[in-house]
């Protein structure tokens, strides 16, 4: 009897080593793994000898007692096994006693495999259906976006003329008969003029957005003077700055005045940044426009002494139509969030990027960075950086 058992054990051990299509594991009565064939080690992807048998199982809860399970060796069990690929594998496990030990034969259950195959096919069919539906919805969104851009362009174009008429007549009345008006009447005219000017800027923003999103945004690049662009932008916001008693300081790096860009669009960016800084500054505050040539880039920034922007509002900066993205302006107005979004598109079209930093109670800094190739003298050695107010990125 002893010789028969020894011979059977040797045959079993030989099978453990040679079997490649079935996972075979030998465990003792305590559930410790004594041997495992090559297929088992490859499937699990880690050494098994000396480990508890349940280390192979997926999501083992610890409530499966080996002795109770092995008491019934007549029927196979379905177990979910961890595999080296990270995917679970359902195996049909049959137990064969060998003296004091047990052999666990684990093979793929054909019925389970077929069921899983059907589920995969069904899921794949659903995924294909969802993909088709998503493609149709994307087409609808693209069509609706094109219609929206067309509407914005048409509406903005039609609004430009009446707004221009209002501005022209308001300017005429202020210039020609302003002295003959009472203080209240002049204030009314100035309110009309200022409101119409803000409407004109919003209309221009709508036109820019429609062009950008329609893919018809182009640059008219030529050599311009950054100092001159800054002077024009400052002049455009000076009236609002004087009204709020906000001082504007310009500190430009003399080594980076000549730049190769679309001058009108960079002027638009500067005007937007300066206008925002003035409108968000407290009365008597200061706005600083500065530029600096760095070893690999040109940096332009506008700093204000306003109340700053909260972290939640910062997340919505540079997004078109982001409600309240820059909070309520000091003048009591609310921004529709187009200016910064357009400024970002303009800067990115020049190969640059926007940046900002803000902290509640400590003001804000907004600016942009252009590649050094935009400088006329970019091929020459970079000059020493000029002093600049507090730099943020």
PDB file of N, CA and C in Angstrom, residues 156-243:
ATOM      1  N   UNK A 156     -24.158  90.871 -34.208  1.00  0.00           N
ATOM      2  CA  UNK A 156     -23.140  91.859 -33.871  1.00  0.00           C
ATOM      3  C   UNK A 156     -22.954  92.861 -35.011  1.00  0.00           C
ATOM      4  N   UNK A 157     -22.939  92.358 -36.243  1.00  0.00           N
ATOM      5  CA  UNK A 157     -22.767  93.248 -37.394  1.00  0.00           C
ATOM      6  C   UNK A 157     -23.932  94.234 -37.487  1.00  0.00           C
ATOM      7  N   UNK A 158     -25.153  93.767 -37.255  1.00  0.00           N
ATOM      8  CA  UNK A 158     -26.322  94.634 -37.331  1.00  0.00           C
ATOM      9  C   UNK A 158     -26.362  95.636 -36.185  1.00  0.00           C
ATOM     10  N   UNK A 159     -25.792  95.292 -35.041  1.00  0.00           N
ATOM     11  CA  UNK A 159     -25.803  96.196 -33.889  1.00  0.00           C
ATOM     12  C   UNK A 159     -24.732  97.280 -33.990  1.00  0.00           C
ATOM     13  N   UNK A 160     -23.698  97.020 -34.772  1.00  0.00           N
ATOM     14  CA  UNK A 160     -22.591  97.970 -34.849  1.00  0.00           C
ATOM     15  C   UNK A 160     -23.047  99.360 -35.333  1.00  0.00           C
ATOM     16  N   UNK A 161     -23.882  99.388 -36.369  1.00  0.00           N
ATOM     17  CA  UNK A 161     -24.262 100.672 -36.963  1.00  0.00           C
ATOM     18  C   UNK A 161     -25.048 101.546 -35.986  1.00  0.00           C
ATOM     19  N   UNK A 162     -26.129 101.051 -35.360  1.00  0.00           N
ATOM     20  CA  UNK A 162     -26.862 101.929 -34.426  1.00  0.00           C
ATOM     21  C   UNK A 162     -26.010 102.355 -33.230  1.00  0.00           C
ATOM     22  N   UNK A 163     -25.148 101.468 -32.758  1.00  0.00           N
ATOM     23  CA  UNK A 163     -24.281 101.851 -31.643  1.00  0.00           C
ATOM     24  C   UNK A 163     -23.310 102.943 -32.078  1.00  0.00           C
ATOM     25  N   UNK A 164     -22.804 102.814 -33.317  1.00  0.00           N
ATOM     26  CA  UNK A 164     -21.912 103.844 -33.840  1.00  0.00           C
ATOM     27  C   UNK A 164     -22.597 105.190 -33.948  1.00  0.00           C
ATOM     28  N   UNK A 165     -23.866 105.179 -34.356  1.00  0.00           N
ATOM     29  CA  UNK A 165     -24.625 106.426 -34.456  1.00  0.00           C
ATOM     30  C   UNK A 165     -24.788 107.064 -33.082  1.00  0.00           C
ATOM     31  N   UNK A 166     -25.124 106.245 -32.084  1.00  0.00           N
ATOM     32  CA  UNK A 166     -25.281 106.770 -30.717  1.00  0.00           C
ATOM     33  C   UNK A 166     -23.977 107.396 -30.237  1.00  0.00           C
ATOM     34  N   UNK A 167     -22.863 106.714 -30.456  1.00  0.00           N
ATOM     35  CA  UNK A 167     -21.567 107.244 -30.025  1.00  0.00           C
ATOM     36  C   UNK A 167     -21.244 108.546 -30.746  1.00  0.00           C
ATOM     37  N   UNK A 168     -21.483 108.588 -32.051  1.00  0.00           N
ATOM     38  CA  UNK A 168     -21.159 109.785 -32.834  1.00  0.00           C
ATOM     39  C   UNK A 168     -21.942 110.998 -32.357  1.00  0.00           C
ATOM     40  N   UNK A 169     -23.256 110.835 -32.158  1.00  0.00           N
ATOM     41  CA  UNK A 169     -24.073 111.973 -31.743  1.00  0.00           C
ATOM     42  C   UNK A 169     -23.799 112.364 -30.292  1.00  0.00           C
ATOM     43  N   UNK A 170     -23.515 111.383 -29.445  1.00  0.00           N
ATOM     44  CA  UNK A 170     -23.190 111.719 -28.061  1.00  0.00           C
ATOM     45  C   UNK A 170     -21.886 112.510 -28.000  1.00  0.00           C
ATOM     46  N   UNK A 171     -20.879 112.067 -28.776  1.00  0.00           N
ATOM     47  CA  UNK A 171     -19.613 112.812 -28.831  1.00  0.00           C
ATOM     48  C   UNK A 171     -19.842 114.221 -29.388  1.00  0.00           C
ATOM     49  N   UNK A 172     -20.655 114.331 -30.421  1.00  0.00           N
ATOM     50  CA  UNK A 172     -20.914 115.641 -31.033  1.00  0.00           C
ATOM     51  C   UNK A 172     -21.558 116.585 -30.022  1.00  0.00           C
ATOM     52  N   UNK A 173     -22.569 116.101 -29.326  1.00  0.00           N
ATOM     53  CA  UNK A 173     -23.257 116.960 -28.358  1.00  0.00           C
ATOM     54  C   UNK A 173     -22.331 117.385 -27.232  1.00  0.00           C
ATOM     55  N   UNK A 174     -21.475 116.453 -26.762  1.00  0.00           N
ATOM     56  CA  UNK A 174     -20.544 116.802 -25.691  1.00  0.00           C
ATOM     57  C   UNK A 174     -19.541 117.848 -26.159  1.00  0.00           C
ATOM     58  N   UNK A 175     -19.071 117.719 -27.415  1.00  0.00           N
ATOM     59  CA  UNK A 175     -18.054 118.645 -27.918  1.00  0.00           C
ATOM     60  C   UNK A 175     -18.642 119.999 -28.304  1.00  0.00           C
ATOM     61  N   UNK A 176     -19.826 119.992 -28.928  1.00  0.00           N
ATOM     62  CA  UNK A 176     -20.364 121.225 -29.498  1.00  0.00           C
ATOM     63  C   UNK A 176     -21.230 122.032 -28.552  1.00  0.00           C
ATOM     64  N   UNK A 177     -22.026 121.352 -27.769  1.00  0.00           N
ATOM     65  CA  UNK A 177     -22.963 122.100 -26.907  1.00  0.00           C
ATOM     66  C   UNK A 177     -22.803 121.741 -25.439  1.00  0.00           C
ATOM     67  N   UNK A 178     -21.699 121.078 -25.128  1.00  0.00           N
ATOM     68  CA  UNK A 178     -21.504 120.652 -23.751  1.00  0.00           C
ATOM     69  C   UNK A 178     -21.494 121.799 -22.768  1.00  0.00           C
ATOM     70  N   UNK A 179     -20.903 122.929 -23.146  1.00  0.00           N
ATOM     71  CA  UNK A 179     -20.817 124.070 -22.236  1.00  0.00           C
ATOM     72  C   UNK A 179     -22.177 124.682 -21.969  1.00  0.00           C
ATOM     73  N   UNK A 180     -23.110 124.533 -22.902  1.00  0.00           N
ATOM     74  CA  UNK A 180     -24.441 125.133 -22.741  1.00  0.00           C
ATOM     75  C   UNK A 180     -25.383 124.259 -21.924  1.00  0.00           C
ATOM     76  N   UNK A 181     -24.937 123.047 -21.612  1.00  0.00           N
ATOM     77  CA  UNK A 181     -25.778 122.111 -20.862  1.00  0.00           C
ATOM     78  C   UNK A 181     -25.555 122.260 -19.372  1.00  0.00           C
ATOM     79  N   UNK A 182     -26.545 121.853 -18.633  1.00  0.00           N
ATOM     80  CA  UNK A 182     -26.384 121.836 -17.181  1.00  0.00           C
ATOM     81  C   UNK A 182     -25.511 120.653 -16.790  1.00  0.00           C
ATOM     82  N   UNK A 183     -25.046 120.646 -15.558  1.00  0.00           N
ATOM     83  CA  UNK A 183     -24.197 119.557 -15.077  1.00  0.00           C
ATOM     84  C   UNK A 183     -24.933 118.226 -15.159  1.00  0.00           C
ATOM     85  N   UNK A 184     -26.234 118.240 -14.852  1.00  0.00           N
ATOM     86  CA  UNK A 184     -27.015 117.004 -14.906  1.00  0.00           C
ATOM     87  C   UNK A 184     -27.144 116.508 -16.335  1.00  0.00           C
ATOM     88  N   UNK A 185     -27.368 117.453 -17.279  1.00  0.00           N
ATOM     89  CA  UNK A 185     -27.495 117.062 -18.683  1.00  0.00           C
ATOM     90  C   UNK A 185     -26.191 116.508 -19.233  1.00  0.00           C
ATOM     91  N   UNK A 186     -25.065 117.131 -18.874  1.00  0.00           N
ATOM     92  CA  UNK A 186     -23.770 116.607 -19.319  1.00  0.00           C
ATOM     93  C   UNK A 186     -23.522 115.223 -18.740  1.00  0.00           C
ATOM     94  N   UNK A 187     -23.937 115.015 -17.499  1.00  0.00           N
ATOM     95  CA  UNK A 187     -23.776 113.695 -16.877  1.00  0.00           C
ATOM     96  C   UNK A 187     -24.605 112.654 -17.622  1.00  0.00           C
ATOM     97  N   UNK A 188     -25.840 113.052 -18.044  1.00  0.00           N
ATOM     98  CA  UNK A 188     -26.668 112.126 -18.810  1.00  0.00           C
ATOM     99  C   UNK A 188     -25.980 111.742 -20.121  1.00  0.00           C
ATOM    100  N   UNK A 189     -25.424 112.757 -20.835  1.00  0.00           N
ATOM    101  CA  UNK A 189     -24.754 112.489 -22.103  1.00  0.00           C
ATOM    102  C   UNK A 189     -23.528 111.603 -21.913  1.00  0.00           C
ATOM    103  N   UNK A 190     -22.763 111.858 -20.865  1.00  0.00           N
ATOM    104  CA  UNK A 190     -21.575 111.040 -20.597  1.00  0.00           C
ATOM    105  C   UNK A 190     -21.968 109.605 -20.270  1.00  0.00           C
ATOM    106  N   UNK A 191     -23.088 109.438 -19.567  1.00  0.00           N
ATOM    107  CA  UNK A 191     -23.579 108.083 -19.274  1.00  0.00           C
ATOM    108  C   UNK A 191     -23.977 107.377 -20.560  1.00  0.00           C
ATOM    109  N   UNK A 192     -24.675 108.102 -21.456  1.00  0.00           N
ATOM    110  CA  UNK A 192     -25.052 107.522 -22.750  1.00  0.00           C
ATOM    111  C   UNK A 192     -23.796 107.138 -23.527  1.00  0.00           C
ATOM    112  N   UNK A 193     -22.828 108.034 -23.554  1.00  0.00           N
ATOM    113  CA  UNK A 193     -21.603 107.792 -24.298  1.00  0.00           C
ATOM    114  C   UNK A 193     -20.850 106.592 -23.744  1.00  0.00           C
ATOM    115  N   UNK A 194     -20.690 106.532 -22.425  1.00  0.00           N
ATOM    116  CA  UNK A 194     -19.962 105.424 -21.815  1.00  0.00           C
ATOM    117  C   UNK A 194     -20.658 104.096 -22.005  1.00  0.00           C
ATOM    118  N   UNK A 195     -21.984 104.090 -21.874  1.00  0.00           N
ATOM    119  CA  UNK A 195     -22.744 102.848 -22.043  1.00  0.00           C
ATOM    120  C   UNK A 195     -22.665 102.359 -23.486  1.00  0.00           C
ATOM    121  N   UNK A 196     -22.794 103.285 -24.438  1.00  0.00           N
ATOM    122  CA  UNK A 196     -22.696 102.909 -25.849  1.00  0.00           C
ATOM    123  C   UNK A 196     -21.310 102.377 -26.176  1.00  0.00           C
ATOM    124  N   UNK A 197     -20.277 102.951 -25.559  1.00  0.00           N
ATOM    125  CA  UNK A 197     -18.918 102.477 -25.807  1.00  0.00           C
ATOM    126  C   UNK A 197     -18.736 101.055 -25.274  1.00  0.00           C
ATOM    127  N   UNK A 198     -19.305 100.789 -24.119  1.00  0.00           N
ATOM    128  CA  UNK A 198     -19.228  99.418 -23.576  1.00  0.00           C
ATOM    129  C   UNK A 198     -19.994  98.441 -24.463  1.00  0.00           C
ATOM    130  N   UNK A 199     -21.127  98.873 -24.984  1.00  0.00           N
ATOM    131  CA  UNK A 199     -21.885  98.026 -25.908  1.00  0.00           C
ATOM    132  C   UNK A 199     -21.074  97.741 -27.163  1.00  0.00           C
ATOM    133  N   UNK A 200     -20.360  98.764 -27.659  1.00  0.00           N
ATOM    134  CA  UNK A 200     -19.531  98.560 -28.854  1.00  0.00           C
ATOM    135  C   UNK A 200     -18.449  97.523 -28.601  1.00  0.00           C
ATOM    136  N   UNK A 201     -17.836  97.567 -27.400  1.00  0.00           N
ATOM    137  CA  UNK A 201     -16.793  96.591 -27.084  1.00  0.00           C
ATOM    138  C   UNK A 201     -17.367  95.182 -27.003  1.00  0.00           C
ATOM    139  N   UNK A 202     -18.560  95.051 -26.432  1.00  0.00           N
ATOM    140  CA  UNK A 202     -19.204  93.732 -26.360  1.00  0.00           C
ATOM    141  C   UNK A 202     -19.515  93.202 -27.750  1.00  0.00           C
ATOM    142  N   UNK A 203     -20.004  94.085 -28.627  1.00  0.00           N
ATOM    143  CA  UNK A 203     -20.302  93.690 -30.006  1.00  0.00           C
ATOM    144  C   UNK A 203     -19.031  93.238 -30.715  1.00  0.00           C
ATOM    145  N   UNK A 204     -17.951  93.982 -30.529  1.00  0.00           N
ATOM    146  CA  UNK A 204     -16.673  93.584 -31.128  1.00  0.00           C
ATOM    147  C   UNK A 204     -16.223  92.226 -30.607  1.00  0.00           C
ATOM    148  N   UNK A 205     -16.445  91.983 -29.323  1.00  0.00           N
ATOM    149  CA  UNK A 205     -16.085  90.679 -28.750  1.00  0.00           C
ATOM    150  C   UNK A 205     -16.903  89.563 -29.381  1.00  0.00           C
ATOM    151  N   UNK A 206     -18.205  89.812 -29.590  1.00  0.00           N
ATOM    152  CA  UNK A 206     -19.052  88.806 -30.238  1.00  0.00           C
ATOM    153  C   UNK A 206     -18.529  88.477 -31.630  1.00  0.00           C
ATOM    154  N   UNK A 207     -18.148  89.504 -32.380  1.00  0.00           N
ATOM    155  CA  UNK A 207     -17.616  89.285 -33.725  1.00  0.00           C
ATOM    156  C   UNK A 207     -16.324  88.478 -33.674  1.00  0.00           C
ATOM    157  N   UNK A 208     -15.459  88.802 -32.718  1.00  0.00           N
ATOM    158  CA  UNK A 208     -14.210  88.060 -32.599  1.00  0.00           C
ATOM    159  C   UNK A 208     -14.464  86.592 -32.271  1.00  0.00           C
ATOM    160  N   UNK A 209     -15.386  86.344 -31.344  1.00  0.00           N
ATOM    161  CA  UNK A 209     -15.700  84.967 -30.961  1.00  0.00           C
ATOM    162  C   UNK A 209     -16.242  84.194 -32.153  1.00  0.00           C
ATOM    163  N   UNK A 210     -17.139  84.805 -32.915  1.00  0.00           N
ATOM    164  CA  UNK A 210     -17.722  84.104 -34.069  1.00  0.00           C
ATOM    165  C   UNK A 210     -16.652  83.789 -35.105  1.00  0.00           C
ATOM    166  N   UNK A 211     -15.697  84.697 -35.302  1.00  0.00           N
ATOM    167  CA  UNK A 211     -14.625  84.438 -36.257  1.00  0.00           C
ATOM    168  C   UNK A 211     -13.696  83.334 -35.771  1.00  0.00           C
ATOM    169  N   UNK A 212     -13.357  83.386 -34.484  1.00  0.00           N
ATOM    170  CA  UNK A 212     -12.439  82.389 -33.918  1.00  0.00           C
ATOM    171  C   UNK A 212     -13.049  80.999 -34.000  1.00  0.00           C
ATOM    172  N   UNK A 213     -14.307  80.855 -33.561  1.00  0.00           N
ATOM    173  CA  UNK A 213     -14.929  79.538 -33.521  1.00  0.00           C
ATOM    174  C   UNK A 213     -15.288  79.034 -34.918  1.00  0.00           C
ATOM    175  N   UNK A 214     -15.415  79.944 -35.871  1.00  0.00           N
ATOM    176  CA  UNK A 214     -15.699  79.526 -37.246  1.00  0.00           C
ATOM    177  C   UNK A 214     -14.421  79.184 -37.997  1.00  0.00           C
ATOM    178  N   UNK A 215     -13.269  79.335 -37.342  1.00  0.00           N
ATOM    179  CA  UNK A 215     -11.996  78.998 -37.968  1.00  0.00           C
ATOM    180  C   UNK A 215     -11.535  80.030 -38.976  1.00  0.00           C
ATOM    181  N   UNK A 216     -12.052  81.267 -38.884  1.00  0.00           N
ATOM    182  CA  UNK A 216     -11.678  82.318 -39.832  1.00  0.00           C
ATOM    183  C   UNK A 216     -10.835  83.396 -39.144  1.00  0.00           C
ATOM    184  N   UNK A 217     -10.123  82.978 -38.108  1.00  0.00           N
ATOM    185  CA  UNK A 217      -9.277  83.902 -37.363  1.00  0.00           C
ATOM    186  C   UNK A 217      -7.885  83.906 -37.991  1.00  0.00           C
ATOM    187  N   UNK A 218      -7.425  85.066 -38.461  1.00  0.00           N
ATOM    188  CA  UNK A 218      -6.123  85.161 -39.115  1.00  0.00           C
ATOM    189  C   UNK A 218      -5.338  86.329 -38.545  1.00  0.00           C
ATOM    190  N   UNK A 219      -4.027  86.315 -38.746  1.00  0.00           N
ATOM    191  CA  UNK A 219      -3.143  87.350 -38.235  1.00  0.00           C
ATOM    192  C   UNK A 219      -2.554  88.156 -39.385  1.00  0.00           C
ATOM    193  N   UNK A 220      -2.485  89.461 -39.186  1.00  0.00           N
ATOM    194  CA  UNK A 220      -1.803  90.359 -40.117  1.00  0.00           C
ATOM    195  C   UNK A 220      -0.492  90.772 -39.440  1.00  0.00           C
ATOM    196  N   UNK A 221       0.536  89.955 -39.607  1.00  0.00           N
ATOM    197  CA  UNK A 221       1.772  90.135 -38.853  1.00  0.00           C
ATOM    198  C   UNK A 221       2.720  91.101 -39.558  1.00  0.00           C
ATOM    199  N   UNK A 222       3.291  91.983 -38.770  1.00  0.00           N
ATOM    200  CA  UNK A 222       4.290  92.923 -39.270  1.00  0.00           C
ATOM    201  C   UNK A 222       5.051  93.481 -38.072  1.00  0.00           C
ATOM    202  N   UNK A 223       6.130  94.178 -38.348  1.00  0.00           N
ATOM    203  CA  UNK A 223       6.927  94.738 -37.266  1.00  0.00           C
ATOM    204  C   UNK A 223       6.220  95.964 -36.687  1.00  0.00           C
ATOM    205  N   UNK A 224       6.033  95.975 -35.367  1.00  0.00           N
ATOM    206  CA  UNK A 224       5.376  97.089 -34.683  1.00  0.00           C
ATOM    207  C   UNK A 224       6.178  97.454 -33.445  1.00  0.00           C
ATOM    208  N   UNK A 225       5.850  98.592 -32.888  1.00  0.00           N
ATOM    209  CA  UNK A 225       6.507  99.088 -31.679  1.00  0.00           C
ATOM    210  C   UNK A 225       5.624  98.764 -30.478  1.00  0.00           C
ATOM    211  N   UNK A 226       6.121  97.909 -29.594  1.00  0.00           N
ATOM    212  CA  UNK A 226       5.338  97.542 -28.413  1.00  0.00           C
ATOM    213  C   UNK A 226       5.014  98.763 -27.568  1.00  0.00           C
ATOM    214  N   UNK A 227       5.956  99.709 -27.516  1.00  0.00           N
ATOM    215  CA  UNK A 227       5.703 100.934 -26.761  1.00  0.00           C
ATOM    216  C   UNK A 227       4.540 101.724 -27.311  1.00  0.00           C
ATOM    217  N   UNK A 228       4.423 101.773 -28.647  1.00  0.00           N
ATOM    218  CA  UNK A 228       3.317 102.484 -29.273  1.00  0.00           C
ATOM    219  C   UNK A 228       1.995 101.775 -29.020  1.00  0.00           C
ATOM    220  N   UNK A 229       2.009 100.447 -29.095  1.00  0.00           N
ATOM    221  CA  UNK A 229       0.788  99.695 -28.785  1.00  0.00           C
ATOM    222  C   UNK A 229       0.354  99.954 -27.348  1.00  0.00           C
ATOM    223  N   UNK A 230       1.314  99.992 -26.441  1.00  0.00           N
ATOM    224  CA  UNK A 230       1.007 100.258 -25.034  1.00  0.00           C
ATOM    225  C   UNK A 230       0.430 101.662 -24.866  1.00  0.00           C
ATOM    226  N   UNK A 231       1.022 102.642 -25.585  1.00  0.00           N
ATOM    227  CA  UNK A 231       0.543 104.018 -25.481  1.00  0.00           C
ATOM    228  C   UNK A 231      -0.916 104.124 -25.940  1.00  0.00           C
ATOM    229  N   UNK A 232      -1.248 103.461 -27.054  1.00  0.00           N
ATOM    230  CA  UNK A 232      -2.619 103.499 -27.561  1.00  0.00           C
ATOM    231  C   UNK A 232      -3.575 102.831 -26.573  1.00  0.00           C
ATOM    232  N   UNK A 233      -3.177 101.668 -26.046  1.00  0.00           N
ATOM    233  CA  UNK A 233      -4.041 100.952 -25.103  1.00  0.00           C
ATOM    234  C   UNK A 233      -4.276 101.774 -23.836  1.00  0.00           C
ATOM    235  N   UNK A 234      -3.231 102.410 -23.347  1.00  0.00           N
ATOM    236  CA  UNK A 234      -3.378 103.239 -22.151  1.00  0.00           C
ATOM    237  C   UNK A 234      -4.310 104.414 -22.424  1.00  0.00           C
ATOM    238  N   UNK A 235      -4.177 105.031 -23.616  1.00  0.00           N
ATOM    239  CA  UNK A 235      -5.038 106.159 -23.976  1.00  0.00           C
ATOM    240  C   UNK A 235      -6.507 105.743 -24.018  1.00  0.00           C
ATOM    241  N   UNK A 236      -6.768 104.508 -24.475  1.00  0.00           N
ATOM    242  CA  UNK A 236      -8.147 104.037 -24.581  1.00  0.00           C
ATOM    243  C   UNK A 236      -8.810 103.827 -23.218  1.00  0.00           C
ATOM    244  N   UNK A 237      -8.021 103.525 -22.209  1.00  0.00           N
ATOM    245  CA  UNK A 237      -8.599 103.268 -20.879  1.00  0.00           C
ATOM    246  C   UNK A 237      -8.362 104.425 -19.923  1.00  0.00           C
ATOM    247  N   UNK A 238      -7.679 105.497 -20.394  1.00  0.00           N
ATOM    248  CA  UNK A 238      -7.315 106.588 -19.490  1.00  0.00           C
ATOM    249  C   UNK A 238      -8.533 107.301 -18.926  1.00  0.00           C
ATOM    250  N   UNK A 239      -9.576 107.488 -19.755  1.00  0.00           N
ATOM    251  CA  UNK A 239     -10.769 108.168 -19.278  1.00  0.00           C
ATOM    252  C   UNK A 239     -11.394 107.418 -18.105  1.00  0.00           C
ATOM    253  N   UNK A 240     -11.514 106.102 -18.260  1.00  0.00           N
ATOM    254  CA  UNK A 240     -12.075 105.297 -17.171  1.00  0.00           C
ATOM    255  C   UNK A 240     -11.166 105.322 -15.953  1.00  0.00           C
ATOM    256  N   UNK A 241      -9.839 105.317 -16.185  1.00  0.00           N
ATOM    257  CA  UNK A 241      -8.892 105.361 -15.069  1.00  0.00           C
ATOM    258  C   UNK A 241      -8.976 106.686 -14.328  1.00  0.00           C
ATOM    259  N   UNK A 242      -9.064 107.788 -15.082  1.00  0.00           N
ATOM    260  CA  UNK A 242      -9.169 109.101 -14.436  1.00  0.00           C
ATOM    261  C   UNK A 242     -10.454 109.209 -13.632  1.00  0.00           C
ATOM    262  N   UNK A 243     -11.536 108.650 -14.191  1.00  0.00           N
ATOM    263  CA  UNK A 243     -12.819 108.708 -13.493  1.00  0.00           C
ATOM    264  C   UNK A 243     -12.750 107.973 -12.161  1.00  0.00           C
TER     265      UNK A 243
END
